């Protein structure tokens, strides 16, 4: 018997039963067998119930419980309770209540404490309910018929009021639902608007970035234009102060030969200047007289100057002939060659300009021009005249006449330069 083990009915912990308990159980069972049956519950019925329970161990009990059939189970109601099991439970409960049987639970100490606390709590609740029921019964017995009727009327009025309140609250709930739906729709609309605004904002920032980039490019362009304008203004200021005539034409007359723009005009027996250089010098001289006539606003009579480098010439307006201002050195064979006539015509043109300047500007030149004879006179000096023609002339006198002519042109150039400078 001592080798039989028990388990706690709740936590399945193994339980060790002392020998004294075994002896007590055995004596209890023997006493039950010899005791007289209860007047309300015959022993045969009890034994029959227990025998029946042994024959059906699966009915609400485990195998361990079946092996120790004298324990009473608590807190595990069977879902398949039969009349037999109910009868057994009632029988055992009756035995416990009547003191014929001790309550024996195979429970550990912890589970027992928990079970007791649980039963205490249930007992407390039951007692409270009992007190309530008792107070209700007492009050009901004290209330008269009139008072009960009045209470019913009052309760019905209160019920009606509560129903109205319920209807009002239901309506309010319905209104709240409608309002909620409306607010939800407004929220969706606001969210859509918000998304649209976000897209607009994004587009705005893109436009802003593009405009900023354009502004930077335009600022760069403006800065570049301002720099170019400042440079152009500097150039303009420099050029406005520049004497274009003096830069373009340089005349030297302090040597044996007159020189214009580094080209010698004339030749001497000891200074044999190439005719190409003389022709180039004549071209520069013709261009100078042409420019001076434009500055003075003079239109030449009888002739038209055509400056064309070392092949410049003068066009006669009377007979439409070409009078040359260049030669190859073979011109002096004939008396009235085109080179000599060209130089005479040039003197004529120069004299027309000198007359204008003498008349309008009061300029007087040191060398007087005699157009008819093609001569230049040293009016302020020796008074000698030198021919500009080559025919029947010496190279010295020809060179001197050309030099006098260049000196006159140099003075006119100085006047024109000052006038041109003052105009700008
Ligand atoms: Zn336990």
Short mmCIF file of C-alpha atoms and ligand atoms in Angstrom, two decimals:
data_model
loop_
_atom_site.label_atom_id
_atom_site.label_comp_id
_atom_site.label_asym_id
_atom_site.label_seq_id
_atom_site.Cartn_x
_atom_site.Cartn_y
_atom_site.Cartn_z
CA UNK A 1 0.00 0.00 0.00
CA UNK A 2 2.84 2.38 0.80
CA UNK A 3 4.26 1.96 -2.69
CA UNK A 4 1.16 3.59 -4.24
CA UNK A 5 1.87 7.19 -5.31
CA UNK A 6 -0.59 10.04 -5.50
CA UNK A 7 -0.57 13.17 -7.58
CA UNK A 8 -1.93 16.60 -6.75
CA UNK A 9 -5.30 17.01 -8.45
CA UNK A 10 -4.38 20.49 -9.64
CA UNK A 11 -0.70 20.73 -10.37
CA UNK A 12 0.09 16.99 -10.68
CA UNK A 13 2.90 17.15 -8.18
CA UNK A 14 3.67 13.79 -6.64
CA UNK A 15 2.38 13.47 -3.07
CA UNK A 16 3.86 11.42 -0.30
CA UNK A 17 1.25 9.95 2.07
CA UNK A 18 2.37 9.10 5.61
CA UNK A 19 1.70 5.67 7.16
CA UNK A 20 -0.58 7.24 9.72
CA UNK A 21 -2.81 8.59 6.99
CA UNK A 22 -2.94 5.16 5.35
CA UNK A 23 -3.97 3.62 8.64
CA UNK A 24 -6.58 6.30 9.19
CA UNK A 25 -8.02 5.71 5.75
CA UNK A 26 -8.11 1.99 6.27
CA UNK A 27 -9.91 2.32 9.62
CA UNK A 28 -12.35 4.74 8.09
CA UNK A 29 -13.20 2.34 5.31
CA UNK A 30 -13.67 -0.55 7.72
CA UNK A 31 -15.89 1.56 9.91
CA UNK A 32 -18.01 2.51 6.90
CA UNK A 33 -18.46 -1.15 5.97
CA UNK A 34 -19.74 -2.04 9.43
CA UNK A 35 -21.82 1.03 10.03
CA UNK A 36 -25.62 0.98 9.70
CA UNK A 37 -27.09 2.50 6.57
CA UNK A 38 -28.41 6.04 6.56
CA UNK A 39 -32.16 6.28 6.87
CA UNK A 40 -32.24 8.61 3.83
CA UNK A 41 -29.58 6.96 1.62
CA UNK A 42 -29.35 3.13 1.71
CA UNK A 43 -25.85 1.60 1.81
CA UNK A 44 -26.65 -0.75 -1.03
CA UNK A 45 -27.33 2.22 -3.27
CA UNK A 46 -24.05 3.81 -2.21
CA UNK A 47 -22.05 0.68 -2.80
CA UNK A 48 -23.82 0.14 -6.06
CA UNK A 49 -22.96 3.63 -7.13
CA UNK A 50 -19.32 3.15 -6.19
CA UNK A 51 -19.21 -0.22 -7.94
CA UNK A 52 -20.76 1.33 -10.98
CA UNK A 53 -18.13 4.06 -10.91
CA UNK A 54 -15.40 1.47 -10.77
CA UNK A 55 -16.87 -0.22 -13.81
CA UNK A 56 -16.72 3.08 -15.75
CA UNK A 57 -13.43 4.73 -14.86
CA UNK A 58 -13.48 7.16 -17.78
CA UNK A 59 -16.54 9.03 -16.55
CA UNK A 60 -15.04 12.31 -15.39
CA UNK A 61 -11.96 10.79 -13.67
CA UNK A 62 -8.42 9.88 -14.56
CA UNK A 63 -6.81 6.50 -14.16
CA UNK A 64 -5.07 7.62 -10.94
CA UNK A 65 -8.38 8.77 -9.56
CA UNK A 66 -9.88 5.44 -10.45
CA UNK A 67 -7.12 3.64 -8.61
CA UNK A 68 -7.83 5.67 -5.51
CA UNK A 69 -11.58 5.78 -5.68
CA UNK A 70 -12.25 7.30 -2.29
CA UNK A 71 -11.22 10.87 -3.15
CA UNK A 72 -13.70 13.57 -4.02
CA UNK A 73 -12.85 15.85 -6.94
CA UNK A 74 -13.52 19.58 -6.72
CA UNK A 75 -13.38 22.32 -9.35
CA UNK A 76 -13.42 20.05 -12.39
CA UNK A 77 -17.00 19.74 -13.54
CA UNK A 78 -17.56 17.01 -16.08
CA UNK A 79 -19.09 17.92 -19.38
CA UNK A 80 -20.75 14.51 -19.54
CA UNK A 81 -22.42 14.24 -16.22
CA UNK A 82 -24.80 11.38 -15.97
CA UNK A 83 -27.45 10.64 -13.44
CA UNK A 84 -25.07 8.08 -11.94
CA UNK A 85 -22.27 10.60 -11.44
CA UNK A 86 -24.67 13.19 -10.06
CA UNK A 87 -26.07 10.62 -7.69
CA UNK A 88 -22.56 9.72 -6.51
CA UNK A 89 -21.67 13.34 -5.96
CA UNK A 90 -24.83 13.97 -3.97
CA UNK A 91 -24.16 10.86 -1.95
CA UNK A 92 -20.63 11.83 -1.13
CA UNK A 93 -21.67 15.39 -0.36
CA UNK A 94 -24.33 14.05 1.97
CA UNK A 95 -21.76 11.87 3.72
CA UNK A 96 -19.40 14.80 4.14
CA UNK A 97 -22.13 17.11 5.42
CA UNK A 98 -23.51 14.52 7.83
CA UNK A 99 -20.02 13.90 9.21
CA UNK A 100 -19.97 10.26 8.08
CA UNK A 101 -16.94 10.88 5.84
CA UNK A 102 -13.86 13.03 6.04
CA UNK A 103 -12.97 15.16 3.09
CA UNK A 104 -9.81 13.79 1.55
CA UNK A 105 -8.27 15.59 -1.35
CA UNK A 106 -5.02 14.58 -2.89
CA UNK A 107 -3.83 18.20 -3.11
CA UNK A 108 -0.49 19.74 -2.29
CA UNK A 109 -0.28 22.45 0.32
CA UNK A 110 0.04 25.30 -2.18
CA UNK A 111 -2.95 24.21 -4.22
CA UNK A 112 -4.89 23.70 -1.02
CA UNK A 113 -4.16 27.29 0.08
CA UNK A 114 -5.19 28.59 -3.31
CA UNK A 115 -8.34 26.52 -3.26
CA UNK A 116 -9.25 27.82 0.18
CA UNK A 117 -8.76 31.43 -0.89
CA UNK A 118 -10.92 30.82 -3.93
CA UNK A 119 -13.65 29.24 -1.85
CA UNK A 120 -13.45 32.14 0.63
CA UNK A 121 -13.95 34.63 -2.19
CA UNK A 122 -16.91 32.68 -3.55
CA UNK A 123 -18.33 32.45 -0.09
CA UNK A 124 -18.02 36.20 0.39
CA UNK A 125 -19.85 36.85 -2.89
CA UNK A 126 -22.58 34.40 -2.03
CA UNK A 127 -23.04 35.98 1.38
CA UNK A 128 -23.29 39.44 -0.15
CA UNK A 129 -25.89 38.21 -2.62
CA UNK A 130 -27.72 36.59 0.22
CA UNK A 131 -27.79 39.86 2.16
CA UNK A 132 -29.11 41.68 -0.86
CA UNK A 133 -31.85 39.18 -1.43
CA UNK A 134 -32.82 39.35 2.21
CA UNK A 135 -32.98 43.16 2.16
CA UNK A 136 -35.11 43.08 -1.01
CA UNK A 137 -37.50 40.61 0.52
CA UNK A 138 -37.79 42.69 3.67
CA UNK A 139 -38.36 45.90 1.77
CA UNK A 140 -40.91 44.27 -0.51
CA UNK A 141 -42.82 43.07 2.47
CA UNK A 142 -42.80 46.56 3.99
CA UNK A 143 -44.02 48.41 0.88
CA UNK A 144 -47.82 48.88 0.61
CA UNK A 145 -49.88 48.39 -2.56
CA UNK A 146 -50.29 52.13 -3.12
CA UNK A 147 -46.64 52.78 -2.68
CA UNK A 148 -45.80 49.96 -5.03
CA UNK A 149 -48.18 51.38 -7.61
CA UNK A 150 -46.71 54.83 -7.17
CA UNK A 151 -43.23 53.35 -7.52
CA UNK A 152 -44.30 51.59 -10.71
CA UNK A 153 -45.68 54.85 -12.09
CA UNK A 154 -42.49 56.59 -11.17
CA UNK A 155 -40.40 53.85 -12.71
CA UNK A 156 -42.49 53.92 -15.90
CA UNK A 157 -42.07 57.67 -16.10
CA UNK A 158 -38.39 57.23 -15.56
CA UNK A 159 -38.35 54.48 -18.20
CA UNK A 160 -40.17 56.75 -20.66
CA UNK A 161 -37.76 59.53 -19.90
CA UNK A 162 -34.86 57.17 -20.42
CA UNK A 163 -36.37 55.98 -23.71
CA UNK A 164 -36.71 59.57 -24.85
CA UNK A 165 -33.15 60.17 -23.77
CA UNK A 166 -32.15 57.05 -25.68
CA UNK A 167 -34.00 58.28 -28.79
CA UNK A 168 -32.37 61.68 -28.40
CA UNK A 169 -28.99 60.10 -28.01
CA UNK A 170 -29.66 57.84 -31.01
CA UNK A 171 -30.57 60.91 -33.07
CA UNK A 172 -27.51 62.65 -31.78
CA UNK A 173 -25.44 59.60 -32.70
CA UNK A 174 -26.99 59.66 -36.18
CA UNK A 175 -26.20 63.37 -36.47
CA UNK A 176 -22.69 62.68 -35.27
CA UNK A 177 -22.35 59.93 -37.88
CA UNK A 178 -23.53 62.31 -40.58
CA UNK A 179 -21.19 64.97 -39.28
CA UNK A 180 -18.40 62.42 -39.16
CA UNK A 181 -19.11 61.43 -42.78
CA UNK A 182 -19.19 65.09 -43.78
CA UNK A 183 -15.95 65.81 -41.97
CA UNK A 184 -14.40 62.72 -43.51
CA UNK A 185 -15.41 63.96 -46.97
CA UNK A 186 -14.02 67.40 -46.13
CA UNK A 187 -10.84 65.76 -44.89
CA UNK A 188 -10.49 63.83 -48.15
CA UNK A 189 -11.09 67.02 -50.12
CA UNK A 190 -8.56 68.83 -47.95
CA UNK A 191 -6.04 66.03 -48.47
CA UNK A 192 -6.59 66.21 -52.23
CA UNK A 193 -6.17 69.96 -52.09
CA UNK A 194 -3.07 69.52 -49.97
CA UNK A 195 -1.59 67.13 -52.53
CA UNK A 196 -2.40 69.60 -55.30
CA UNK A 197 -0.81 72.39 -53.31
CA UNK A 198 2.25 70.25 -52.73
CA UNK A 199 2.51 69.63 -56.47
CA UNK A 200 2.07 73.35 -57.09
CA UNK A 201 4.74 74.10 -54.51
CA UNK A 202 7.08 71.60 -56.14
CA UNK A 203 6.42 73.19 -59.53
CA UNK A 204 6.91 76.60 -57.99
CA UNK A 205 10.32 75.62 -56.65
CA UNK A 206 11.27 74.19 -60.04
CA UNK A 207 10.22 77.45 -61.72
CA UNK A 208 12.06 79.40 -59.05
CA UNK A 209 15.24 77.39 -59.65
CA UNK A 210 14.94 77.90 -63.43
CA UNK A 211 14.38 81.64 -62.98
CA UNK A 212 17.30 81.85 -60.57
CA UNK A 213 19.51 80.11 -63.11
CA UNK A 214 18.27 82.48 -65.81
CA UNK A 215 18.92 85.42 -63.51
CA UNK A 216 22.48 84.21 -62.91
CA UNK A 217 23.06 83.83 -66.64
CA UNK A 218 21.58 87.27 -67.32
CA UNK A 219 23.69 88.75 -64.52
CA UNK A 220 26.79 87.20 -66.09
CA UNK A 221 25.74 88.51 -69.48
CA UNK A 222 25.07 91.97 -68.01
CA UNK A 223 28.45 91.96 -66.31
CA UNK A 224 30.10 90.94 -69.58
CA UNK A 225 28.25 93.69 -71.46
CA UNK A 226 29.21 96.24 -68.82
CA UNK A 227 32.84 95.21 -69.16
CA UNK A 228 32.62 95.48 -72.93
CA UNK A 229 30.90 98.87 -72.60
CA UNK A 230 33.60 100.10 -70.22
CA UNK A 231 36.26 98.86 -72.64
CA UNK A 232 34.50 100.51 -75.58
CA UNK A 233 34.15 103.74 -73.63
CA UNK A 234 37.84 103.62 -72.81
CA UNK A 235 38.63 103.02 -76.46
CA UNK A 236 36.32 105.87 -77.45
CA UNK A 237 37.96 108.19 -74.95
CA UNK A 238 41.39 107.17 -76.18
CA UNK A 239 40.41 107.61 -79.83
CA UNK A 240 38.66 110.92 -79.17
CA UNK A 241 41.93 112.22 -77.78
CA UNK A 242 43.89 110.72 -80.64
CA UNK A 243 44.95 113.02 -83.47
CA UNK A 244 44.16 110.73 -86.34
CA UNK A 245 45.65 113.06 -88.95
CA UNK A 246 49.01 113.35 -87.22
CA UNK A 247 49.10 109.60 -86.75
CA UNK A 248 48.17 108.90 -90.35
CA UNK A 249 50.42 111.46 -91.99
CA UNK A 250 53.99 112.27 -90.96
CA UNK A 251 55.90 114.85 -92.97
CA UNK A 252 59.60 115.54 -92.51
CA UNK A 253 61.08 118.55 -94.36
CA UNK A 254 64.33 119.22 -92.53
CA UNK A 255 66.51 117.15 -94.86
CA UNK A 256 67.51 117.60 -98.49
CA UNK A 257 64.35 115.77 -99.55
CA UNK A 258 60.83 116.06 -98.32
CA UNK A 259 59.58 112.82 -96.71
CA UNK A 260 55.98 111.76 -96.20
CA UNK A 261 55.21 108.59 -94.26
CA UNK A 262 58.82 107.43 -94.70
CA UNK A 263 58.62 107.78 -98.48
CA UNK A 264 61.03 110.30 -100.04
CA UNK A 265 59.45 112.65 -102.54
CA UNK A 266 62.06 113.73 -105.11
CA UNK A 267 65.61 112.73 -105.90
CA UNK A 268 69.03 114.27 -106.13
CA UNK A 269 72.10 113.35 -108.17
CA UNK A 270 73.69 112.06 -105.00
CA UNK A 271 70.47 110.55 -103.63
CA UNK A 272 68.98 108.37 -106.30
CA UNK A 273 65.58 107.50 -104.97
CA UNK A 274 63.72 104.68 -106.63
CA UNK A 275 60.78 105.79 -108.72
CA UNK A 276 58.59 103.28 -106.83
CA UNK A 277 59.30 105.19 -103.63
CA UNK A 278 58.62 108.52 -105.30
CA UNK A 279 55.36 107.15 -106.71
CA UNK A 280 54.38 105.87 -103.24
CA UNK A 281 55.23 109.28 -101.76
CA UNK A 282 53.00 110.95 -104.38
CA UNK A 283 50.21 108.52 -103.49
CA UNK A 284 50.45 109.51 -99.80
CA UNK A 285 50.59 113.21 -100.76
CA UNK A 286 47.50 112.88 -102.99
CA UNK A 287 45.65 111.06 -100.17
CA UNK A 288 46.63 113.84 -97.74
CA UNK A 289 45.32 116.60 -100.04
CA UNK A 290 42.17 114.59 -100.67
CA UNK A 291 41.61 114.26 -96.90
CA UNK A 292 42.31 117.96 -96.24
CA UNK A 293 39.85 119.00 -98.94
CA UNK A 294 37.17 116.83 -97.30
CA UNK A 295 37.90 118.45 -93.91
CA UNK A 296 37.70 121.92 -95.45
CA UNK A 297 34.57 120.97 -97.35
CA UNK A 298 36.18 121.86 -100.65
CA UNK A 299 35.13 120.49 -104.01
CA UNK A 300 38.01 120.93 -106.47
CA UNK A 301 37.34 122.74 -109.72
CA UNK A 302 38.53 121.27 -113.01
CA UNK A 303 40.12 118.23 -111.36
CA UNK A 304 39.29 115.21 -109.31
CA UNK A 305 41.92 113.64 -107.08
CA UNK A 306 42.09 109.86 -107.23
CA UNK A 307 44.55 108.66 -104.53
CA UNK A 308 45.45 105.07 -105.30
CA UNK A 309 48.78 104.26 -103.67
CA UNK A 310 51.78 104.38 -106.02
CA UNK A 311 49.41 104.61 -109.01
CA UNK A 312 47.46 107.69 -107.99
CA UNK A 313 46.29 110.12 -110.61
CA UNK A 314 44.20 113.22 -111.21
CA UNK A 315 41.19 113.14 -113.41
CA UNK A 316 40.65 116.22 -115.54
CA UNK A 317 37.03 117.33 -115.46
CA UNK A 318 37.40 119.43 -118.64
CA UNK A 319 38.71 116.91 -121.13
CA UNK A 320 38.20 113.73 -119.09
CA UNK A 321 41.97 112.98 -119.29
CA UNK A 322 44.06 111.08 -116.76
CA UNK A 323 46.99 113.05 -115.37
CA UNK A 324 49.47 110.76 -113.65
CA UNK A 325 51.09 111.15 -110.28
CA UNK A 326 53.50 108.30 -110.89
CA UNK A 327 56.31 107.65 -113.34
CA UNK A 328 58.99 105.16 -114.25
CA UNK A 329 61.63 107.84 -115.04
CA UNK A 330 61.05 108.01 -118.83
CA UNK A 331 58.67 110.98 -118.68
CA UNK A 332 61.12 113.76 -119.30
CA UNK A 333 61.55 112.92 -122.96
CA UNK A 334 58.46 114.92 -123.91
CA UNK A 335 57.70 118.47 -123.03
CA UNK A 336 54.14 118.11 -122.00
CA UNK A 337 54.11 114.64 -120.51
CA UNK A 338 51.27 113.39 -118.27
CA UNK A 339 53.45 113.21 -115.16
CA UNK A 340 54.35 116.89 -115.36
CA UNK A 341 50.75 117.80 -116.11
CA UNK A 342 49.62 115.69 -113.20
CA UNK A 343 51.97 117.48 -110.82
CA UNK A 344 50.82 120.85 -112.19
CA UNK A 345 47.21 119.84 -111.72
CA UNK A 346 48.07 118.80 -108.16
CA UNK A 347 49.49 122.26 -107.53
CA UNK A 348 46.27 123.72 -108.91
CA UNK A 349 44.23 121.69 -106.46
CA UNK A 350 46.52 122.63 -103.59
CA UNK A 351 46.25 126.30 -104.55
CA UNK A 352 42.44 126.04 -104.45
CA UNK A 353 42.62 124.73 -100.90
CA UNK A 354 45.20 127.40 -99.89
CA UNK A 355 42.93 130.15 -101.20
CA UNK A 356 40.03 128.84 -99.14
CA UNK A 357 42.18 128.63 -96.01
CA UNK A 358 43.65 132.10 -96.55
CA UNK A 359 40.20 133.51 -97.01
CA UNK A 360 38.31 131.69 -94.25
CA UNK A 361 40.94 130.76 -91.70
CA UNK A 362 43.54 133.51 -92.23
CA UNK A 363 46.33 131.01 -92.81
CA UNK A 364 49.37 132.19 -94.74
CA UNK A 365 51.88 129.71 -96.08
CA UNK A 366 55.61 130.36 -96.54
CA UNK A 367 55.75 129.16 -100.15
CA UNK A 368 53.59 130.82 -102.74
CA UNK A 369 52.17 128.69 -105.52
CA UNK A 370 52.14 129.76 -109.11
CA UNK A 371 49.75 127.42 -110.77
CA UNK A 372 50.21 128.64 -114.32
CA UNK A 373 53.96 128.07 -114.39
CA UNK A 374 53.87 125.14 -112.02
CA UNK A 375 56.22 126.97 -109.66
CA UNK A 376 56.69 127.39 -105.93
CA UNK A 377 58.17 130.61 -104.69
CA UNK A 378 60.16 131.04 -101.52
CA UNK A 379 58.14 134.12 -100.55
CA UNK A 380 59.56 134.62 -97.08
CA UNK A 381 63.13 133.77 -97.94
CA UNK A 382 65.19 134.22 -101.06
CA UNK A 383 62.15 134.74 -103.30
CA UNK A 384 63.38 132.22 -105.78
CA UNK A 385 60.97 130.05 -107.73
CA UNK A 386 61.32 126.36 -108.34
CA UNK A 387 59.44 124.37 -110.96
CA UNK A 388 57.58 121.23 -110.04
CA UNK A 389 57.89 119.89 -113.55
CA UNK A 390 60.66 117.56 -114.60
CA UNK A 391 60.97 118.78 -118.17
CA UNK A 392 63.85 121.17 -118.60
CA UNK A 393 64.49 121.10 -114.89
CA UNK A 394 67.21 119.86 -112.62
CA UNK A 395 66.70 117.22 -109.98
CA UNK A 396 67.82 119.70 -107.29
CA UNK A 397 65.20 122.32 -108.22
CA UNK A 398 62.51 119.68 -108.67
CA UNK A 399 63.31 118.19 -105.27
CA UNK A 400 63.25 121.65 -103.69
CA UNK A 401 59.88 122.48 -105.26
CA UNK A 402 58.46 119.17 -103.94
CA UNK A 403 59.91 119.88 -100.51
CA UNK A 404 58.29 123.38 -100.44
CA UNK A 405 55.01 121.78 -101.42
CA UNK A 406 55.29 119.24 -98.56
CA UNK A 407 56.14 122.03 -96.11
CA UNK A 408 52.95 123.87 -97.10
CA UNK A 409 51.00 120.62 -96.71
CA UNK A 410 52.55 120.06 -93.28
CA UNK A 411 51.30 123.45 -92.09
CA UNK A 412 47.85 122.82 -93.49
CA UNK A 413 47.92 119.41 -91.79
CA UNK A 414 48.67 121.06 -88.43
CA UNK A 415 45.73 123.41 -88.90
CA UNK A 416 43.40 120.56 -89.94
CA UNK A 417 44.58 118.46 -87.03
CA UNK A 418 43.69 121.16 -84.51
CA UNK A 419 40.37 121.76 -86.22
CA UNK A 420 39.53 118.09 -86.39
CA UNK A 421 40.51 117.60 -82.77
CA UNK A 422 38.35 120.55 -81.66
CA UNK A 423 35.36 119.14 -83.56
CA UNK A 424 35.43 115.86 -81.66
ZN1 LIG B 1 -0.97 20.98 -6.11
#
